[in-house]
Coordinates of C-alpha atoms in Angstrom, one line a residue:
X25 CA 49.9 -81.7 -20.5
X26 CA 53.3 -81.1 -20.2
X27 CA 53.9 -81.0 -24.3
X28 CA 50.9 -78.9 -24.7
X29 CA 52.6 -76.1 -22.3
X30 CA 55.5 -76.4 -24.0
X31 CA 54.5 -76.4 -27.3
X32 CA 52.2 -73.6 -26.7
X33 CA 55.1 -71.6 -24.7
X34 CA 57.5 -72.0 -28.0
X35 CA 55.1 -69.6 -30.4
X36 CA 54.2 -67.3 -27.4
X37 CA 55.6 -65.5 -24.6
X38 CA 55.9 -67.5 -20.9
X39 CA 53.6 -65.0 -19.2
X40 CA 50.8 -64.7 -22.4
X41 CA 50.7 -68.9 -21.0
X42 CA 48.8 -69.1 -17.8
X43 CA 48.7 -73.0 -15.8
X44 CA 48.1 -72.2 -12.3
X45 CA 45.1 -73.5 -11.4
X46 CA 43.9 -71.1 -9.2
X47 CA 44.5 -68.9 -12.1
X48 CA 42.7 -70.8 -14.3
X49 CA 39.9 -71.4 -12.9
X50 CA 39.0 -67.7 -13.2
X51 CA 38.6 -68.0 -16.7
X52 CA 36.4 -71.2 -16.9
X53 CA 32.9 -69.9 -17.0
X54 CA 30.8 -66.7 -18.3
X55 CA 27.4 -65.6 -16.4
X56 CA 24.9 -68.3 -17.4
X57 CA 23.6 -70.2 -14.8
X58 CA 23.4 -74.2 -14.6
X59 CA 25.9 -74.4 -17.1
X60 CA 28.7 -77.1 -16.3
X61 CA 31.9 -75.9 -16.5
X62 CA 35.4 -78.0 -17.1
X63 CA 38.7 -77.4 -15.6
X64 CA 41.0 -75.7 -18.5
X65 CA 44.7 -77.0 -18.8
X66 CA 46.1 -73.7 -19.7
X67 CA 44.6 -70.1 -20.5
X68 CA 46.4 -68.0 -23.5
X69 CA 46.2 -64.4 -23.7
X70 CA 47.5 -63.9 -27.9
X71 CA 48.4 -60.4 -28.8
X72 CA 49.2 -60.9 -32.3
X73 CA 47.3 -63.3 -35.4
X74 CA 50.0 -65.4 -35.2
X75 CA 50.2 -66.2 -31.7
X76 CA 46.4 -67.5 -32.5
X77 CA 47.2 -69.5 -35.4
X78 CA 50.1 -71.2 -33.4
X79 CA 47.8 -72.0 -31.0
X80 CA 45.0 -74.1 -33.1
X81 CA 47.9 -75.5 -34.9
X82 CA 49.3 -76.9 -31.4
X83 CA 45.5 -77.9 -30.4
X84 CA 45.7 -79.9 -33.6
X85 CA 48.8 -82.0 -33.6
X86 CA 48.0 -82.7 -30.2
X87 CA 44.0 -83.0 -30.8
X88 CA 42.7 -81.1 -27.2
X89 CA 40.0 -78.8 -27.5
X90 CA 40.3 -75.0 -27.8
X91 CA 37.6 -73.0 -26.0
X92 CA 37.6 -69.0 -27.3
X93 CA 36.9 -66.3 -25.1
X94 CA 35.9 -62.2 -24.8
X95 CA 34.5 -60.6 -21.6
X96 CA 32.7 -63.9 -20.4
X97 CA 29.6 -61.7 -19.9
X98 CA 27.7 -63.9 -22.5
X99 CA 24.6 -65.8 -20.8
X100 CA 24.3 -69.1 -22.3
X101 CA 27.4 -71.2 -21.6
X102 CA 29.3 -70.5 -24.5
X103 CA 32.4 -69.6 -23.3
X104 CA 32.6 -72.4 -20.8
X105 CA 35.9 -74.1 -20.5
X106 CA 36.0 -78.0 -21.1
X107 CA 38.2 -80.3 -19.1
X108 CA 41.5 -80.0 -20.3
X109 CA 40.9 -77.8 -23.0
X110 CA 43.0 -74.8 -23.9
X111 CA 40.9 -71.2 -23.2
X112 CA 41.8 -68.7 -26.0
X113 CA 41.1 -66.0 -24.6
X114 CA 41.5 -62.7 -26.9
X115 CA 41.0 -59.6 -24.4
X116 CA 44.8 -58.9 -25.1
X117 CA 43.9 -58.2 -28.9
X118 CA 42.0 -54.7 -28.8
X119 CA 43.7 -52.4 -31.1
X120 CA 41.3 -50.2 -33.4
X121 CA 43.4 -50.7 -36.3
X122 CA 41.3 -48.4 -38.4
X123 CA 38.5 -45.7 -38.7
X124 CA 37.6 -44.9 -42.3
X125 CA 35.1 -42.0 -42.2
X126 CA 34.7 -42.7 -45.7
X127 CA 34.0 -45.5 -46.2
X128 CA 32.5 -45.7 -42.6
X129 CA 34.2 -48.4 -41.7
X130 CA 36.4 -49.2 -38.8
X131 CA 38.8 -52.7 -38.5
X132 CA 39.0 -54.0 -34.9
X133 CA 41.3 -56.5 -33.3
X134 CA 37.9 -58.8 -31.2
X135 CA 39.4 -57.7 -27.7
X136 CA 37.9 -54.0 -28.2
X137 CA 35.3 -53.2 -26.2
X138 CA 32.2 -52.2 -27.2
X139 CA 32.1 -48.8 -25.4
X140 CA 35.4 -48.1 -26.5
X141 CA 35.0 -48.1 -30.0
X142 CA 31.0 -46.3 -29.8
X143 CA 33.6 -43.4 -28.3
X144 CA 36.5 -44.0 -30.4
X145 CA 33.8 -43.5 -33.8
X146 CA 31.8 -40.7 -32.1
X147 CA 35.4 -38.6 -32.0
X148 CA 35.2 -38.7 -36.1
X149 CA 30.9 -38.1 -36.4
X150 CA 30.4 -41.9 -36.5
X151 CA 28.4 -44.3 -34.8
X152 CA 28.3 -48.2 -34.7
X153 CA 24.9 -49.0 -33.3
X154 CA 24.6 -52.5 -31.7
X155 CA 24.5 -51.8 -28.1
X156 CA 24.1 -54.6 -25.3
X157 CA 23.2 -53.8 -21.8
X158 CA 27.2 -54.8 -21.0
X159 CA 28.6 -52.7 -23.4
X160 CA 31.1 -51.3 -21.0
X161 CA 32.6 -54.6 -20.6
X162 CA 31.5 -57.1 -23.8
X163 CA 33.7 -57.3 -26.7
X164 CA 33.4 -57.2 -30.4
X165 CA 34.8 -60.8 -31.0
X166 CA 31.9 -61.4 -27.9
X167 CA 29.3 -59.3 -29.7
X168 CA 30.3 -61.4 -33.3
X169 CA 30.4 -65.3 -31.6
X170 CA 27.0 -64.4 -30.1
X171 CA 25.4 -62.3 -32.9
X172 CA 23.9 -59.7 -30.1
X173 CA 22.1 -57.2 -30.4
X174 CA 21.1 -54.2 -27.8
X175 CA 18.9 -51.3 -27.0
X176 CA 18.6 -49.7 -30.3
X177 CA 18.1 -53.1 -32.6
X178 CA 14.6 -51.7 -32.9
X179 CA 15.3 -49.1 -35.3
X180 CA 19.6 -49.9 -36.1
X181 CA 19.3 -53.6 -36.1
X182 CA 21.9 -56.5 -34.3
X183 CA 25.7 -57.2 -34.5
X184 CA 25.6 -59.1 -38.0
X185 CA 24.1 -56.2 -40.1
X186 CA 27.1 -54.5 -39.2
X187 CA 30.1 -57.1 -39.7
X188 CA 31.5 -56.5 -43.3
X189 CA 34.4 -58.9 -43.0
X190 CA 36.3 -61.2 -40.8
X191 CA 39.8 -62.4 -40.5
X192 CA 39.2 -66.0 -38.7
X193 CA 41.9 -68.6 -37.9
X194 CA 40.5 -72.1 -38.8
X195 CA 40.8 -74.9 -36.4
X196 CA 44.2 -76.2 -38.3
X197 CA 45.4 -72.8 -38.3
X198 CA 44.5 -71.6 -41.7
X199 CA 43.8 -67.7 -41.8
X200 CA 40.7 -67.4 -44.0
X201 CA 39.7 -63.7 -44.8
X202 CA 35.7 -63.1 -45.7
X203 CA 33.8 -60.5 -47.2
X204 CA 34.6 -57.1 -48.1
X205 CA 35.5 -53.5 -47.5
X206 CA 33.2 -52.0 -49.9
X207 CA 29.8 -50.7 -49.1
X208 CA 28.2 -53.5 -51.2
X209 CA 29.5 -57.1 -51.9
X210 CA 27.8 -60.4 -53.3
X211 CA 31.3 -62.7 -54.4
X212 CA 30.3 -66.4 -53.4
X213 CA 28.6 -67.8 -50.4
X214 CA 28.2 -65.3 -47.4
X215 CA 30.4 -66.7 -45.2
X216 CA 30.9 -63.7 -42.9
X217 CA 27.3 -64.3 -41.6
X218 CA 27.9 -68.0 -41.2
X219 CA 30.3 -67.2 -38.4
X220 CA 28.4 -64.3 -37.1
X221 CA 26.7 -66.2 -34.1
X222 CA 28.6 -69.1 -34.6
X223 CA 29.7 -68.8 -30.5
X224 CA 33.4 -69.8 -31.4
X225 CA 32.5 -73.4 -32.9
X226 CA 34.2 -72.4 -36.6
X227 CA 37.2 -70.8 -36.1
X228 CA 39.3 -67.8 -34.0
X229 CA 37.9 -64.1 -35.1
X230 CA 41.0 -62.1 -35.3
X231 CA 39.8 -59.3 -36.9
X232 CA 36.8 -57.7 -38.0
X233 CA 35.6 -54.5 -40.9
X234 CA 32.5 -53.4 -39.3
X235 CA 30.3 -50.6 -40.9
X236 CA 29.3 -47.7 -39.4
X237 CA 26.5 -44.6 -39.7
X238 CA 26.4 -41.3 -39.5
X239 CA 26.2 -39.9 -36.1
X240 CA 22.4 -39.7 -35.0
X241 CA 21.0 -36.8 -32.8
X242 CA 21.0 -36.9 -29.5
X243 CA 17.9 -38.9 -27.9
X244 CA 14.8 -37.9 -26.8
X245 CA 13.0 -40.1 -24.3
X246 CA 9.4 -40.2 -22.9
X247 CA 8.7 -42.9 -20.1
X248 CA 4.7 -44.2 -19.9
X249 CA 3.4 -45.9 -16.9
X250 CA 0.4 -48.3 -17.7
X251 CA -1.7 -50.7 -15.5
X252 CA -1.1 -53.7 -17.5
X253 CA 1.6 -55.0 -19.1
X254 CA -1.4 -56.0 -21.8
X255 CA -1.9 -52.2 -22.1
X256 CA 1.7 -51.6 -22.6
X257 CA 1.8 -54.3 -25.2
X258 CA -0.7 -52.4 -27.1
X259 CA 1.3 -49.4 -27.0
X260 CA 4.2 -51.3 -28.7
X261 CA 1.9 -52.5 -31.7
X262 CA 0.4 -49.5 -32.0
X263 CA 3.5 -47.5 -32.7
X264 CA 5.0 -50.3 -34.9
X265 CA 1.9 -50.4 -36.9
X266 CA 1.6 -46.8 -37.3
X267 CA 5.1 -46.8 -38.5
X268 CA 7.0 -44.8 -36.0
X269 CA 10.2 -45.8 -36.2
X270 CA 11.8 -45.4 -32.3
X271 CA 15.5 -45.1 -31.6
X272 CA 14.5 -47.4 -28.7
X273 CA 11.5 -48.6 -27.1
X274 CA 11.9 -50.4 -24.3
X275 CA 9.6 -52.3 -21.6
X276 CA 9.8 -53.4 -18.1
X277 CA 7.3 -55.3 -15.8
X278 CA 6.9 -54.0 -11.9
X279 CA 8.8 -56.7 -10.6
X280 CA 11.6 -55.5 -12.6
X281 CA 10.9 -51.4 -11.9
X282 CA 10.8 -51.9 -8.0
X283 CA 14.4 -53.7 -8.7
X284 CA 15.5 -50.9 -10.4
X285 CA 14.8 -48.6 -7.7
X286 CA 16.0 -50.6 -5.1
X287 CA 19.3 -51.0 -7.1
X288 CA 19.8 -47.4 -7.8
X289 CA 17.0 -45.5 -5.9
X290 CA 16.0 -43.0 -9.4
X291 CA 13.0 -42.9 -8.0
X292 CA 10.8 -44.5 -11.1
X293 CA 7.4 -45.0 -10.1
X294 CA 6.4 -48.4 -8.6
X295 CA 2.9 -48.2 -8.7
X296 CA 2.8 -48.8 -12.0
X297 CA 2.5 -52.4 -13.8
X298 CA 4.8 -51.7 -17.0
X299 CA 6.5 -48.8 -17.8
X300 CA 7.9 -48.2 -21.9
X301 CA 10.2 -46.0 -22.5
X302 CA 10.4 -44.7 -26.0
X303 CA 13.1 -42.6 -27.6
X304 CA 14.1 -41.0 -31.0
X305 CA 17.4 -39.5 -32.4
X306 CA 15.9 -37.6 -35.1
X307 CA 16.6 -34.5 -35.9
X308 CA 13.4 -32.9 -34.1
X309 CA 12.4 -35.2 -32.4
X310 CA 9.3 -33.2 -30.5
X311 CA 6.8 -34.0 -32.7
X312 CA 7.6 -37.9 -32.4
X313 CA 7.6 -37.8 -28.8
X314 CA 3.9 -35.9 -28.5
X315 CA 2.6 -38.3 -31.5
X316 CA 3.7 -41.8 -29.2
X317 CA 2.7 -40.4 -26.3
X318 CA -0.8 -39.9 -27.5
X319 CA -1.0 -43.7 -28.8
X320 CA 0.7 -44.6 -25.0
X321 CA -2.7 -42.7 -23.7
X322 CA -5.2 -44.5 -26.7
X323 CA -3.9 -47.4 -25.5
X324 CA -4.3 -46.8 -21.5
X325 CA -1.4 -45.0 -20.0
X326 CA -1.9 -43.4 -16.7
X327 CA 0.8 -41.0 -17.2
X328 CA 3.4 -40.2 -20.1
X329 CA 6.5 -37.7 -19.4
X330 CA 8.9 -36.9 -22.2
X331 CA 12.4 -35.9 -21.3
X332 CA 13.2 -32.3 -21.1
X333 CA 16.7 -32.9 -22.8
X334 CA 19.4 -35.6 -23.6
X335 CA 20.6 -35.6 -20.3
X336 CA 17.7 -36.5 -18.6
X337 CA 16.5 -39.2 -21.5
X338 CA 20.1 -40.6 -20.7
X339 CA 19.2 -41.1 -17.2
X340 CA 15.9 -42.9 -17.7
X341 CA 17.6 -44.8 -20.2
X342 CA 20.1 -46.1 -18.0
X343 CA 17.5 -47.5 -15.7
X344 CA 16.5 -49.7 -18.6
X345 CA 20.4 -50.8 -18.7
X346 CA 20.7 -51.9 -14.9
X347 CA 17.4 -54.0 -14.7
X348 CA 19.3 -57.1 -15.2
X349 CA 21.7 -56.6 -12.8
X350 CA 19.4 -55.1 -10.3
X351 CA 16.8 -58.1 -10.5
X352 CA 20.3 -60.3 -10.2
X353 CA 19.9 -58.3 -6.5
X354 CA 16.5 -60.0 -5.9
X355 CA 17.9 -63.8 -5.0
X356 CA 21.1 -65.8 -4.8
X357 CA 21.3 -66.6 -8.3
X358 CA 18.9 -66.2 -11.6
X359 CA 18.5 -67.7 -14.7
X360 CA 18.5 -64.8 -17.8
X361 CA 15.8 -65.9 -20.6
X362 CA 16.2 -64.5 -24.0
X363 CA 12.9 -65.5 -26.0
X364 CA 11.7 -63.4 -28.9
X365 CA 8.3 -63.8 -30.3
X366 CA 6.2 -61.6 -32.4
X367 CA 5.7 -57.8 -31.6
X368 CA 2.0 -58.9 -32.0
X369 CA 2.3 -61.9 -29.4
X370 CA 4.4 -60.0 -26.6
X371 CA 1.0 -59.5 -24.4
X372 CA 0.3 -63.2 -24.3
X373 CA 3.7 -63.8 -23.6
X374 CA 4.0 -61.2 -20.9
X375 CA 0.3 -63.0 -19.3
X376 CA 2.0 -66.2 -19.6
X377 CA 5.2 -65.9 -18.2
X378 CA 3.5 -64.4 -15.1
X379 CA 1.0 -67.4 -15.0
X380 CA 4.4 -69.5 -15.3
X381 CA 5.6 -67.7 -12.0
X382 CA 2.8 -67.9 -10.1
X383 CA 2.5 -71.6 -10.9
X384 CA 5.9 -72.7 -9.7
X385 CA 5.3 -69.8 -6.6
X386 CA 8.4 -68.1 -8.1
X387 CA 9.9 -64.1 -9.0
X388 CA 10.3 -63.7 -12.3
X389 CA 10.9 -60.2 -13.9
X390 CA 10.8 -59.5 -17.3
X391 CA 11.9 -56.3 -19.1
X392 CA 12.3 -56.4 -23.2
X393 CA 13.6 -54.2 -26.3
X394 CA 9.7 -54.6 -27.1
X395 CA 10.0 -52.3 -30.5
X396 CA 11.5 -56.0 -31.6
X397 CA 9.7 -58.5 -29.5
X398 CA 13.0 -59.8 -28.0
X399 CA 12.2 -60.1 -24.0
X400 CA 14.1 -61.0 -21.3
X401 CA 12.8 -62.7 -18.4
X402 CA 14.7 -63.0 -15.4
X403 CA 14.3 -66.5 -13.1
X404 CA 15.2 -65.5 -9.5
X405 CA 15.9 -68.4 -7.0
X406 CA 18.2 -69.8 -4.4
X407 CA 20.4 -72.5 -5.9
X408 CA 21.1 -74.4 -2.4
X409 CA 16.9 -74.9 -2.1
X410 CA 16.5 -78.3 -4.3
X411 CA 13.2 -77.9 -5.0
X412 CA 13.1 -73.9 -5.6
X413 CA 16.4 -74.7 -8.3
X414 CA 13.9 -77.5 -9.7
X415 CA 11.1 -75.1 -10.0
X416 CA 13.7 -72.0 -11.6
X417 CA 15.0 -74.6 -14.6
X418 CA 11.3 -76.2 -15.3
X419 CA 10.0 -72.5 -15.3
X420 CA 12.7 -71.5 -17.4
X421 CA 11.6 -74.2 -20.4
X422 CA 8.4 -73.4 -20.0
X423 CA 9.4 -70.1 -20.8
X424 CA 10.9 -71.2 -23.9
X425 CA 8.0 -73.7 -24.9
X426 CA 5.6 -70.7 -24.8
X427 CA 8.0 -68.6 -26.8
X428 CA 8.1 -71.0 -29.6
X429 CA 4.1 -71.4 -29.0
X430 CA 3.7 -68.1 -29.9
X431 CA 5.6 -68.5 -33.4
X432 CA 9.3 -67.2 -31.4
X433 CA 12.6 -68.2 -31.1
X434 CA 14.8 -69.4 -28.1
X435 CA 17.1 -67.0 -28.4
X436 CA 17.2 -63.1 -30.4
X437 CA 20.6 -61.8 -28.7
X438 CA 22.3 -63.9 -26.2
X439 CA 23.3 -67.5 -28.3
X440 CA 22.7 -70.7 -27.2
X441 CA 25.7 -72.2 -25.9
X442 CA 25.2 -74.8 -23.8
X443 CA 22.0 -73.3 -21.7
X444 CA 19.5 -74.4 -24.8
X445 CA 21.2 -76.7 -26.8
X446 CA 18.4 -79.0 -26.6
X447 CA 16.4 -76.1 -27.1
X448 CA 17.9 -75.6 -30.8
X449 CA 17.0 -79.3 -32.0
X450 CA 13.5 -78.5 -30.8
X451 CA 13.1 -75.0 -32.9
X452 CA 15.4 -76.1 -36.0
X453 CA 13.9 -79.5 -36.9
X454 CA 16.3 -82.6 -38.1
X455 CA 17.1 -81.2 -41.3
X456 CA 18.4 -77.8 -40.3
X457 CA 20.3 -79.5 -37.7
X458 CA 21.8 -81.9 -39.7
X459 CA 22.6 -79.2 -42.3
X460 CA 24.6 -77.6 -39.5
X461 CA 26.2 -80.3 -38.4
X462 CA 27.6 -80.7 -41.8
X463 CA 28.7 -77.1 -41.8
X464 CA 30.0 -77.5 -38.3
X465 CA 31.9 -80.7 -40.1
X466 CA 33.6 -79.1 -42.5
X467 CA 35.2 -76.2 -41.1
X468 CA 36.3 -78.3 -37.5
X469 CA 36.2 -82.1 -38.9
X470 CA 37.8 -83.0 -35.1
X471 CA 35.2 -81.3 -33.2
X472 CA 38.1 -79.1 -31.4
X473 CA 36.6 -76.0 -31.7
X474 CA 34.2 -75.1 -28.3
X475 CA 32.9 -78.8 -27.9
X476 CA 29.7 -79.1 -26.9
X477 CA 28.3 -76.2 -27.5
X478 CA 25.6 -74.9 -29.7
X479 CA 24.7 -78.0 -31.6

């Protein structure tokens, strides 16, 4: 170890190296739950591209494993240190290089913060859209590794509809730049979406060209209560099929509304089974409002209230943001489930993700961005009960087996990492994995980028 640290500390400053353990040991894990975690040999906090590249060519000559890092608020694993491994982590790197309000562009170092650049662009009329519930703490190069998405996917769409091109330092230390600044672009092989959701296992992001829109209106929210999560369901395929096209529609189950008021006391009403909230940033968006709030009645609602302005449409929306951690309140620890399945299918899987819970005598909350069918169910449990962890991680594949039952996918935001590795193999088939195992060959041939994870 004592070569790494000094090789390392010879292209970068003594305190951008950290070795105390203690230290260290902060950085080794993000929030995922049962996801093993190694004991890092250093921690580097780069400031500059060639800090980075000094550091993969170091990991090279000296063949240890490099493990790069945003926030740590991703939910699968993948920014889990490995024994011995080196933790890049690149929360030091968050200069907005550029906002181009003509091209509707802006170039980010990946240490930016999500909310900061959403304000930095609103300041010239602009908006980048992708959104996750921790946007006051995720980064972009966090937001890219993972591909996530957010609350407004449903009309915007996710993080890699909005990456125009990459600056990514290869495993050897090779700077490769991809894609393009234009507006349009179709030179070779795409390879700015192959490492868009590639969790770190290709090479370093070191900079990004994102795209960005137009500054929308202002949202206006409604929030419908229903008795049935099946009759809230309905609701969704009902506005999708009717093309609406909602800035957000969101859903959450009781378990997760009583959370919500226990976390914040707002107030929401706990009566109810499922509440959707539904919001548009058109230009007027009254008329939109009153026409899905008559499908929310068609299709059962007890009781729809639209927002009287922005203000209060912000405050319900927020509500939607803290479910997670206010069903995190519920229990000593819980496992965060990211299945997407058809918009068509999210009633069966809402009915059989509660039979799953009461079948392993369980709490399991689930709130969605159900304008795209990607739900989140949340396993609550206490970690030092053997038998209740055993129930949590069986009812958490049986989660996932039902998604992929009802023609889904493991994962539409959050990555796979080392939570559903196995997972992967299961959805992808041999082919596709052995395809990307071959891609995975070819840009790391040692295997030092983020062992372990992913495939």
């Amino acid at each position: 170890m004592g070569d790494l640290i000094s090789l390392l500390r010879e292209g970068l400053p003594d305190a951008a190296v950290l070795t105390d353990p203690d230290v260290t040991a902060s950085y080794a894990n993000d929030m995922a739950g049962f996801c093993p975690a190694g004991a890092p040999a250093a921690v580097v906090l780069p400031r500059t591209v060639e800090q980075v590249r000094h550091v993969m060519r170091t990991a090279t000559a000296l063949r240890v494993p490099v493990v790069p890092q945003g926030a740590r608020t991703g939910l699968s694993g993948a920014a889990n240190a490995v024994d011995g491994c080196v933790v890049l982590s690149l929360v030091k790197m968050d200069r907005i290089l550029e906002i181009d309000p003509v091209e509707r562009i802006a170039v980010v170092e990946p240490g930016v913060v999500n909310a900061v650049l959403s304000r930095a662009v609103a300041e010239h009329g602009l908006y980048y859209p992708p959104d996750p519930s921790s946007w006051e703490q995720c980064t972009i190069g966090g937001n890219i590794g993972t591909a996530s998405g957010g609350l407004c996917c449903v009309k915007y769409g996710v993080t890699a509809e909005y990456v125009l091109g990459l600056d990514v330092v290869l495993a050897d230390g090779r700077l490769l730049t991809t894609g393009r600044r234009t507006a349009k672009g179709v030179a070779g092989y795409d390879l700015t979406r192959l490492f868009v959701g590639s969790e770190g296992s290709l090479g370093v992001v070191v900079r990004a060209v994102l795209a960005l829109r137009p500054a929308p209106a202002p949202q206006l929210a409604l929030v419908a209560e229903f008795p049935s999560t099946a009759a809230a369901c309905e609701a969704v395929r009902r506005i999708m099929a009717r093309g609406h096209a909602p800035s957000l529609l969101e859903l959450m189950d009781r378990t997760t509304v009583q959370a919500v008021n226990s976390y914040t006391g707002m107030g929401l009403p706990e009566s109810t089974e499922a509440l959707l909230l539904a919001a548009f940033d058109t230009p007027d968006p009254g008329p939109d409002l009153v026409a899905v709030g008559e499908v929310c009645t068609a299709a059962g609602a007890t009781d729809v209230v639209p927002a009287d302005d922005p203000a209060e449409s912000e405050l319900l929306l927020q509500a939607r943001r803290v479910s997670l951690p206010a069903l995190e309140r519920l229990s000593p620890a819980t496992m965060i489930d990211d299945v997407c399945v058809p918009r068509g299918r999210l009633a069966a899987f809402f009915d059989g993700t509660a039979a799953i819970a009461d079948r392993h005598g369980l709490t399991i909350g689930v709130c969605a961005h159900a304008g795209d069918g990607n739900t989140h169910p949340v396993v609550c449990f206490d970690p030092a009960d053997e038998d209740e962890a055993r129930r949590a991680r069986e009812s958490f594949d049986e989660i996932m087996a039902l998604g992929l039952e009802l023609g889904g996918t493991i994962t539409g935001e959050h990555g796979v990492g080392l939570l559903k590795k196995e997972w992967l193999a299961r959805e992808a088939g041999p082919v596709a994995m052995e395809m990307q195992r071959g891609i995975k060959a070819v840009f790391d041939p040692l295997g030092l980028l983020n062992p372990g994870k992913v495939l």
